[in-house]
Amino acid sequence: MRAETLQTTGITLDEEAVCLVVAQPEAPLSDPPIPMGAGEGSGALALGLGLLLSPKEPKEPKETKRR
Amino acid sequence: MTSERSRTAHSESADQLARRALDALRGAGGACVAAAHLDAVEDESDRPVALGAVRVLGADVLAPYVLTGQDIPAEERDALELALSALPPVRTPPAAPPAGPAPAWVTAWVTWGLVTAYTRLTPTDAPAAAAALPPGPARCDDTAPRRAAWPADGGRTTAEAAGTGAATREGLQEGWVTWSVRMGQLASLALPGLDGPVHDAARSSPLALARGATRAMLRRDFPTAARIARWLAWLHAEGVPLPLAPAPLTDHIGLHGGGGRTDLDTAIAHRLLSLKPV
């Protein structure tokens, strides 16, 4: 990358530092264990997260038994 | 070569500025964001870093004004003009990654967002600096291996085929991991009133954004998750059907937090989700 500083208005900005902070990379963590192929558990993981994040659908009221 | 110390100083200053923007958005701070940030500088040698932080946040500095309809105070305009003149927008933005350098290309887009939002908020008093529209991002292929990046025509980029030497957005495709992380870096563009090739890319790949947000959540990388979730919130405000519900996702990220910029991303996403679909 071009390491350049500009001096207009008498103020010097570190352009390279600005660029690097703007394009902040993702955290250096390992990827989640999502298998690539079908039938290797990926469906279960996706379903689990889907259940966590999906909006709840309203349930029908239970019928109460009358004696 | 920039030093790690300079990079850390810019990152910390950007985080402080994001907190000021968040306070202004919540009505808890003053009406100024960038001007207040510059006024708080005690040592004059720190002023360039504070101005650099304005350029790091881009249009997010203006989010309180965009989302609340408040007028920009005169001293805020002066601060923005100073930040733009101290590092003028590039005249010829670089090619989009993976063909071009990602940091410079992302910065060109963030600067375009700042200048465009500023111009929209002050139509009678346009900023002195103009920002050229950078090349659009590579397309995302939802069916591709998640980290793939290759020329769409199978061998050469469109530009290489034409002999121009610079790749175009039509010439490249990426897998959803790389693509969604890069869209996250452009999250400051996910604001009402901004529209362009990056927004078209978001509209065309909600599945990739949903996958990217999900992956970031599973990795517990909440800053990245907040940035990508903001695009999902923006798409929701646009009325685009999404493969996952952005509201519980944003709520969940908000519970974890992750610094000023992440909190600001989450607050803006909440605001976008409260907007009626277009």
Short mmCIF file of C-alpha atoms in Angstrom, two decimals:
data_model
loop_
_atom_site.label_atom_id
_atom_site.label_comp_id
_atom_site.label_asym_id
_atom_site.label_seq_id
_atom_site.Cartn_x
_atom_site.Cartn_y
_atom_site.Cartn_z
CA MET A 1 0.00 0.00 0.00
CA ARG A 2 1.04 3.54 -0.64
CA ALA A 3 2.53 4.96 2.54
CA GLU A 4 1.86 8.62 2.06
CA THR A 5 1.05 11.58 4.19
CA LEU A 6 -0.57 14.68 2.85
CA GLN A 7 -0.07 18.17 4.05
CA THR A 8 -2.86 20.47 2.96
CA THR A 9 -4.31 22.82 5.61
CA GLY A 10 -1.05 22.39 7.53
CA ILE A 11 -2.26 19.17 9.16
CA THR A 12 -0.67 15.83 8.39
CA LEU A 13 -2.88 12.76 8.33
CA ASP A 14 -1.51 9.23 8.34
CA GLU A 15 -3.37 7.98 5.29
CA GLU A 16 -2.19 4.41 5.64
CA ALA A 17 -3.34 4.21 9.27
CA VAL A 18 -6.73 5.63 8.28
CA CYS A 19 -7.07 3.04 5.48
CA LEU A 20 -6.09 0.16 7.76
CA VAL A 21 -8.55 1.14 10.49
CA VAL A 22 -11.34 1.78 7.97
CA ALA A 23 -10.87 -1.68 6.50
CA GLN A 24 -10.78 -3.31 9.93
CA PRO A 25 -10.51 -7.06 9.34
CA GLU A 26 -12.65 -9.62 11.07
CA ALA A 27 -11.41 -11.01 14.38
CA PRO A 28 -8.67 -13.64 14.02
CA LEU A 29 -10.74 -16.54 15.28
CA SER A 30 -11.15 -20.01 13.96
CA ASP A 31 -14.16 -20.70 11.80
CA PRO A 32 -17.16 -22.44 13.31
CA PRO A 33 -17.22 -26.16 12.62
CA ILE A 34 -19.70 -26.08 9.76
CA PRO A 35 -19.15 -29.12 7.50
CA MET A 36 -19.25 -28.32 3.81
CA GLY A 37 -21.07 -31.42 2.58
CA ALA A 38 -24.72 -32.18 3.04
CA GLY A 39 -25.64 -34.76 5.62
CA GLU A 40 -22.63 -34.08 7.85
CA GLY A 41 -24.45 -32.14 10.51
CA SER A 42 -24.55 -28.79 8.73
CA GLY A 43 -28.31 -28.97 8.57
CA ALA A 44 -28.59 -29.41 12.32
CA LEU A 45 -26.32 -26.44 12.99
CA ALA A 46 -28.15 -24.23 10.54
CA LEU A 47 -31.48 -25.32 11.93
CA GLY A 48 -30.33 -24.61 15.48
CA LEU A 49 -29.23 -21.10 14.63
CA GLY A 50 -32.33 -20.58 12.55
CA LEU A 51 -34.47 -21.47 15.52
CA LEU A 52 -32.52 -19.05 17.67
CA LEU A 53 -32.85 -16.17 15.26
CA SER A 54 -36.21 -16.74 13.62
CA PRO A 55 -39.19 -14.79 14.87
CA LYS A 56 -41.59 -16.80 16.99
CA GLU A 57 -44.81 -17.75 15.35
CA PRO A 58 -47.87 -17.34 17.54
CA LYS A 59 -49.13 -20.65 18.86
CA GLU A 60 -52.75 -21.63 18.77
CA PRO A 61 -54.35 -21.58 22.20
CA LYS A 62 -54.67 -25.01 23.79
CA GLU A 63 -58.15 -26.32 24.26
CA THR A 64 -58.98 -26.74 27.91
CA LYS A 65 -60.67 -29.94 28.87
CA ARG A 66 -63.99 -29.54 30.56
CA ARG A 67 -65.13 -32.15 32.93
CA MET B 1 4.97 2.24 6.65
CA THR B 2 2.56 3.23 9.38
CA SER B 3 3.33 2.23 12.94
CA GLU B 4 1.25 -0.03 15.11
CA ARG B 5 1.08 2.85 17.58
CA SER B 6 -0.47 5.16 14.97
CA ARG B 7 -2.95 2.49 13.96
CA THR B 8 -3.97 1.91 17.59
CA ALA B 9 -4.32 5.66 18.18
CA HIS B 10 -6.61 6.00 15.14
CA SER B 11 -8.66 3.01 16.23
CA GLU B 12 -9.13 4.36 19.76
CA SER B 13 -9.98 7.83 18.50
CA ALA B 14 -12.55 6.36 16.08
CA ASP B 15 -14.09 4.46 18.97
CA GLN B 16 -14.38 7.66 21.04
CA LEU B 17 -15.90 9.49 18.08
CA ALA B 18 -18.41 6.67 17.60
CA ARG B 19 -19.47 7.11 21.24
CA ARG B 20 -20.06 10.80 20.59
CA ALA B 21 -22.17 9.94 17.54
CA LEU B 22 -24.08 7.40 19.62
CA ASP B 23 -24.75 9.99 22.33
CA ALA B 24 -25.97 12.48 19.72
CA LEU B 25 -28.19 9.81 18.17
CA ARG B 26 -29.72 9.07 21.58
CA GLY B 27 -30.06 12.76 22.37
CA ALA B 28 -27.73 12.31 25.34
CA GLY B 29 -24.86 14.48 24.10
CA GLY B 30 -24.56 17.81 22.36
CA ALA B 31 -25.61 18.51 18.78
CA CYS B 32 -22.02 18.29 17.51
CA VAL B 33 -20.11 15.07 16.88
CA ALA B 34 -16.92 15.76 14.90
CA ALA B 35 -16.55 19.31 16.24
CA ALA B 36 -16.86 18.09 19.83
CA HIS B 37 -14.29 15.40 19.12
CA LEU B 38 -11.80 17.97 17.82
CA ASP B 39 -12.53 20.35 20.70
CA ALA B 40 -11.71 17.59 23.17
CA VAL B 41 -8.17 17.29 21.81
CA GLU B 42 -5.80 18.54 24.52
CA ASP B 43 -2.51 18.04 22.75
CA GLU B 44 -2.29 19.65 19.30
CA SER B 45 -0.18 16.73 18.09
CA ASP B 46 -3.28 14.53 18.52
CA ARG B 47 -5.42 16.66 16.20
CA PRO B 48 -4.46 14.72 13.01
CA VAL B 49 -5.51 11.49 14.68
CA ALA B 50 -8.86 13.04 15.66
CA LEU B 51 -9.37 14.21 12.07
CA GLY B 52 -8.37 10.77 10.84
CA ALA B 53 -11.06 9.28 13.08
CA VAL B 54 -13.66 11.38 11.25
CA ARG B 55 -12.49 9.83 8.00
CA VAL B 56 -12.57 6.35 9.54
CA LEU B 57 -16.20 6.65 10.60
CA GLY B 58 -17.25 8.28 7.33
CA ALA B 59 -21.01 8.84 7.01
CA ASP B 60 -21.54 7.43 10.52
CA VAL B 61 -20.45 10.83 11.85
CA LEU B 62 -23.57 12.19 10.19
CA ALA B 63 -25.88 9.34 11.26
CA PRO B 64 -27.46 11.38 14.11
CA TYR B 65 -28.45 14.08 11.62
CA VAL B 66 -29.58 11.63 8.93
CA LEU B 67 -31.69 9.56 11.33
CA THR B 68 -33.15 12.32 13.52
CA GLY B 69 -33.54 15.12 10.98
CA GLN B 70 -31.50 17.52 13.11
CA ASP B 71 -29.71 20.34 11.30
CA ILE B 72 -25.92 20.23 11.19
CA PRO B 73 -24.47 23.05 13.31
CA ALA B 74 -22.03 25.42 11.60
CA GLU B 75 -19.09 24.28 13.74
CA GLU B 76 -19.80 20.68 12.74
CA ARG B 77 -19.60 21.67 9.07
CA ASP B 78 -16.26 23.37 9.73
CA ALA B 79 -14.93 20.20 11.37
CA LEU B 80 -16.06 18.05 8.43
CA GLU B 81 -14.54 20.45 5.90
CA LEU B 82 -11.27 20.33 7.81
CA ALA B 83 -11.28 16.52 7.85
CA LEU B 84 -11.96 16.40 4.12
CA SER B 85 -9.38 19.01 3.17
CA ALA B 86 -6.67 17.44 5.35
CA LEU B 87 -6.94 14.25 3.31
CA PRO B 88 -8.73 15.01 0.04
CA PRO B 89 -10.74 12.19 -1.59
CA VAL B 90 -8.75 10.30 -4.24
CA ARG B 91 -9.47 11.37 -7.81
CA THR B 92 -9.11 7.89 -9.25
CA PRO B 93 -10.33 5.24 -6.80
CA PRO B 94 -8.57 1.86 -7.03
CA ALA B 95 -10.10 -1.25 -8.56
CA ALA B 96 -12.35 -3.34 -6.36
CA PRO B 97 -10.74 -6.27 -4.51
CA PRO B 98 -9.64 -8.95 -5.12
CA ALA B 99 -8.12 -7.19 -8.16
CA GLY B 100 -7.31 -3.98 -6.26
CA PRO B 101 -6.09 -3.15 -2.73
CA ALA B 102 -8.96 -3.66 -0.28
CA PRO B 103 -8.04 -0.97 2.34
CA ALA B 104 -7.71 1.82 -0.24
CA TRP B 105 -10.89 0.75 -2.05
CA VAL B 106 -12.92 0.50 1.18
CA THR B 107 -11.59 3.92 2.25
CA ALA B 108 -12.61 5.42 -1.11
CA TRP B 109 -16.15 4.12 -0.58
CA VAL B 110 -16.31 5.32 3.04
CA THR B 111 -15.16 8.76 1.89
CA TRP B 112 -17.78 8.73 -0.89
CA GLY B 113 -20.41 7.96 1.76
CA LEU B 114 -19.26 10.85 3.96
CA VAL B 115 -19.21 13.37 1.11
CA THR B 116 -22.54 12.18 -0.34
CA ALA B 117 -24.36 12.20 3.01
CA TYR B 118 -22.88 15.60 3.82
CA THR B 119 -23.98 16.97 0.43
CA ARG B 120 -27.52 15.63 0.92
CA LEU B 121 -27.77 17.21 4.35
CA THR B 122 -26.49 20.58 3.14
CA PRO B 123 -27.83 20.93 -0.41
CA THR B 124 -27.39 24.71 -0.47
CA ASP B 125 -23.89 24.60 0.99
CA ALA B 126 -22.11 21.73 -0.75
CA PRO B 127 -18.76 20.58 0.66
CA ALA B 128 -15.64 21.87 -1.03
CA ALA B 129 -14.37 18.34 -1.70
CA ALA B 130 -16.00 16.02 -4.23
CA ALA B 131 -15.60 12.25 -4.14
CA ALA B 132 -15.48 10.13 -7.29
CA LEU B 133 -17.71 7.05 -7.33
CA PRO B 134 -15.42 4.04 -6.74
CA PRO B 135 -15.85 0.80 -8.70
CA GLY B 136 -18.60 -1.47 -7.38
CA PRO B 137 -17.81 -4.61 -5.40
CA ALA B 138 -17.28 -8.03 -6.90
CA ARG B 139 -20.42 -10.09 -7.25
CA CYS B 140 -21.19 -12.77 -4.71
CA ASP B 141 -21.96 -16.23 -5.96
CA ASP B 142 -24.15 -17.92 -3.34
CA THR B 143 -23.41 -21.34 -4.82
CA ALA B 144 -19.63 -20.93 -4.78
CA PRO B 145 -17.23 -22.32 -2.16
CA ARG B 146 -17.40 -19.82 0.65
CA ARG B 147 -13.92 -18.33 0.23
CA ALA B 148 -13.75 -18.49 -3.56
CA ALA B 149 -12.54 -15.55 -5.66
CA TRP B 150 -12.04 -15.90 -9.38
CA PRO B 151 -12.74 -14.17 -12.67
CA ALA B 152 -16.31 -14.73 -13.77
CA ASP B 153 -15.31 -15.70 -17.31
CA GLY B 154 -13.31 -18.62 -15.94
CA GLY B 155 -9.85 -17.47 -16.88
CA ARG B 156 -9.21 -13.76 -17.21
CA THR B 157 -10.89 -10.77 -15.65
CA THR B 158 -13.05 -8.67 -17.92
CA ALA B 159 -10.50 -5.89 -17.77
CA GLU B 160 -7.60 -8.19 -18.53
CA ALA B 161 -9.51 -9.47 -21.52
CA ALA B 162 -10.03 -5.87 -22.65
CA GLY B 163 -6.40 -5.05 -21.93
CA THR B 164 -7.21 -2.23 -19.50
CA GLY B 165 -5.36 -3.77 -16.57
CA ALA B 166 -8.04 -3.01 -13.97
CA ALA B 167 -10.70 -5.49 -12.99
CA THR B 168 -14.33 -4.44 -13.13
CA ARG B 169 -17.18 -5.59 -10.94
CA GLU B 170 -18.59 -7.60 -13.82
CA GLY B 171 -15.34 -9.51 -14.09
CA LEU B 172 -15.05 -10.95 -10.59
CA GLN B 173 -17.01 -13.17 -8.29
CA GLU B 174 -16.38 -14.02 -4.67
CA GLY B 175 -17.54 -16.57 -2.15
CA TRP B 176 -19.83 -15.39 0.61
CA VAL B 177 -17.28 -15.33 3.46
CA THR B 178 -14.89 -12.82 1.91
CA TRP B 179 -17.71 -10.88 0.29
CA SER B 180 -19.80 -10.50 3.45
CA VAL B 181 -16.81 -9.45 5.59
CA ARG B 182 -15.99 -6.77 3.01
CA MET B 183 -19.59 -5.59 2.95
CA GLY B 184 -19.29 -5.31 6.73
CA GLN B 185 -16.32 -2.98 6.27
CA LEU B 186 -18.63 -0.80 4.17
CA ALA B 187 -21.38 -0.73 6.83
CA SER B 188 -21.20 3.05 7.19
CA LEU B 189 -22.87 3.18 3.76
CA ALA B 190 -25.96 1.42 5.16
CA LEU B 191 -27.79 4.66 5.88
CA PRO B 192 -30.99 6.13 4.44
CA GLY B 193 -30.29 8.48 1.55
CA LEU B 194 -27.18 6.67 0.31
CA ASP B 195 -27.51 4.44 -2.73
CA GLY B 196 -25.08 3.09 -5.29
CA PRO B 197 -23.36 -0.06 -6.56
CA VAL B 198 -22.57 -1.28 -3.02
CA HIS B 199 -26.25 -1.02 -2.12
CA ASP B 200 -27.19 -2.87 -5.31
CA ALA B 201 -24.77 -5.61 -4.28
CA ALA B 202 -26.45 -5.85 -0.86
CA ARG B 203 -29.89 -6.07 -2.50
CA SER B 204 -28.72 -8.86 -4.79
CA SER B 205 -27.20 -11.07 -2.06
CA PRO B 206 -29.28 -11.09 1.15
CA LEU B 207 -28.47 -14.79 1.58
CA ALA B 208 -24.72 -14.09 1.62
CA LEU B 209 -25.23 -11.32 4.20
CA ALA B 210 -27.35 -13.62 6.36
CA ARG B 211 -24.70 -16.33 6.13
CA GLY B 212 -21.97 -13.82 6.95
CA ALA B 213 -23.82 -12.50 10.00
CA THR B 214 -24.52 -16.06 11.18
CA ARG B 215 -20.90 -17.07 10.76
CA ALA B 216 -19.70 -13.99 12.67
CA MET B 217 -22.12 -14.80 15.50
CA LEU B 218 -20.88 -18.38 15.65
CA ARG B 219 -17.29 -17.09 15.81
CA ARG B 220 -18.38 -14.62 18.51
CA ASP B 221 -16.92 -11.82 16.37
CA PHE B 222 -19.56 -9.31 17.39
CA PRO B 223 -18.06 -6.22 15.67
CA THR B 224 -18.21 -8.04 12.32
CA ALA B 225 -21.66 -9.42 13.11
CA ALA B 226 -22.92 -5.91 13.96
CA ARG B 227 -21.57 -4.49 10.72
CA ILE B 228 -23.16 -7.18 8.54
CA ALA B 229 -26.40 -7.12 10.56
CA ARG B 230 -26.62 -3.42 9.80
CA TRP B 231 -26.85 -4.26 6.10
CA LEU B 232 -29.63 -6.73 6.90
CA ALA B 233 -31.43 -3.97 8.81
CA TRP B 234 -30.96 -1.63 5.87
CA LEU B 235 -32.40 -4.26 3.51
CA HIS B 236 -35.32 -4.72 5.92
CA ALA B 237 -36.00 -0.97 5.76
CA GLU B 238 -35.93 -1.31 1.96
CA GLY B 239 -38.55 -4.03 2.12
CA VAL B 240 -36.22 -6.77 0.81
CA PRO B 241 -37.26 -10.29 1.99
CA LEU B 242 -34.55 -11.76 4.26
CA PRO B 243 -33.67 -15.37 5.09
CA LEU B 244 -33.38 -14.52 8.81
CA ALA B 245 -35.06 -12.07 11.14
CA PRO B 246 -32.73 -9.11 11.70
CA ALA B 247 -34.41 -7.78 14.86
CA PRO B 248 -33.55 -10.66 17.27
CA LEU B 249 -30.09 -10.84 15.69
CA THR B 250 -29.51 -7.13 16.36
CA ASP B 251 -30.93 -7.45 19.88
CA HIS B 252 -28.55 -10.34 20.57
CA ILE B 253 -25.51 -8.42 19.30
CA GLY B 254 -26.59 -5.43 21.40
CA LEU B 255 -26.47 -7.60 24.53
CA HIS B 256 -22.81 -8.43 23.90
CA GLY B 257 -21.62 -4.99 22.80
CA GLY B 258 -18.06 -4.59 21.65
CA GLY B 259 -16.89 -1.00 21.80
CA GLY B 260 -18.09 2.35 20.53
CA ARG B 261 -18.20 1.46 16.85
CA THR B 262 -20.08 -1.77 17.45
CA ASP B 263 -22.56 -0.04 19.75
CA LEU B 264 -23.10 2.64 17.11
CA ASP B 265 -23.62 0.01 14.39
CA THR B 266 -26.18 -1.73 16.60
CA ALA B 267 -28.00 1.51 17.45
CA ILE B 268 -28.18 2.48 13.78
CA ALA B 269 -29.46 -1.01 12.91
CA HIS B 270 -32.17 -0.64 15.56
CA ARG B 271 -33.16 2.70 14.02
CA LEU B 272 -33.24 1.17 10.54
CA LEU B 273 -35.41 -1.68 11.79
CA SER B 274 -37.89 0.80 13.24
CA LEU B 275 -38.27 2.46 9.84
CA LYS B 276 -41.22 1.36 7.77
CA PRO B 277 -40.25 -0.69 4.68
CA VAL B 278 -40.17 1.43 1.55
#
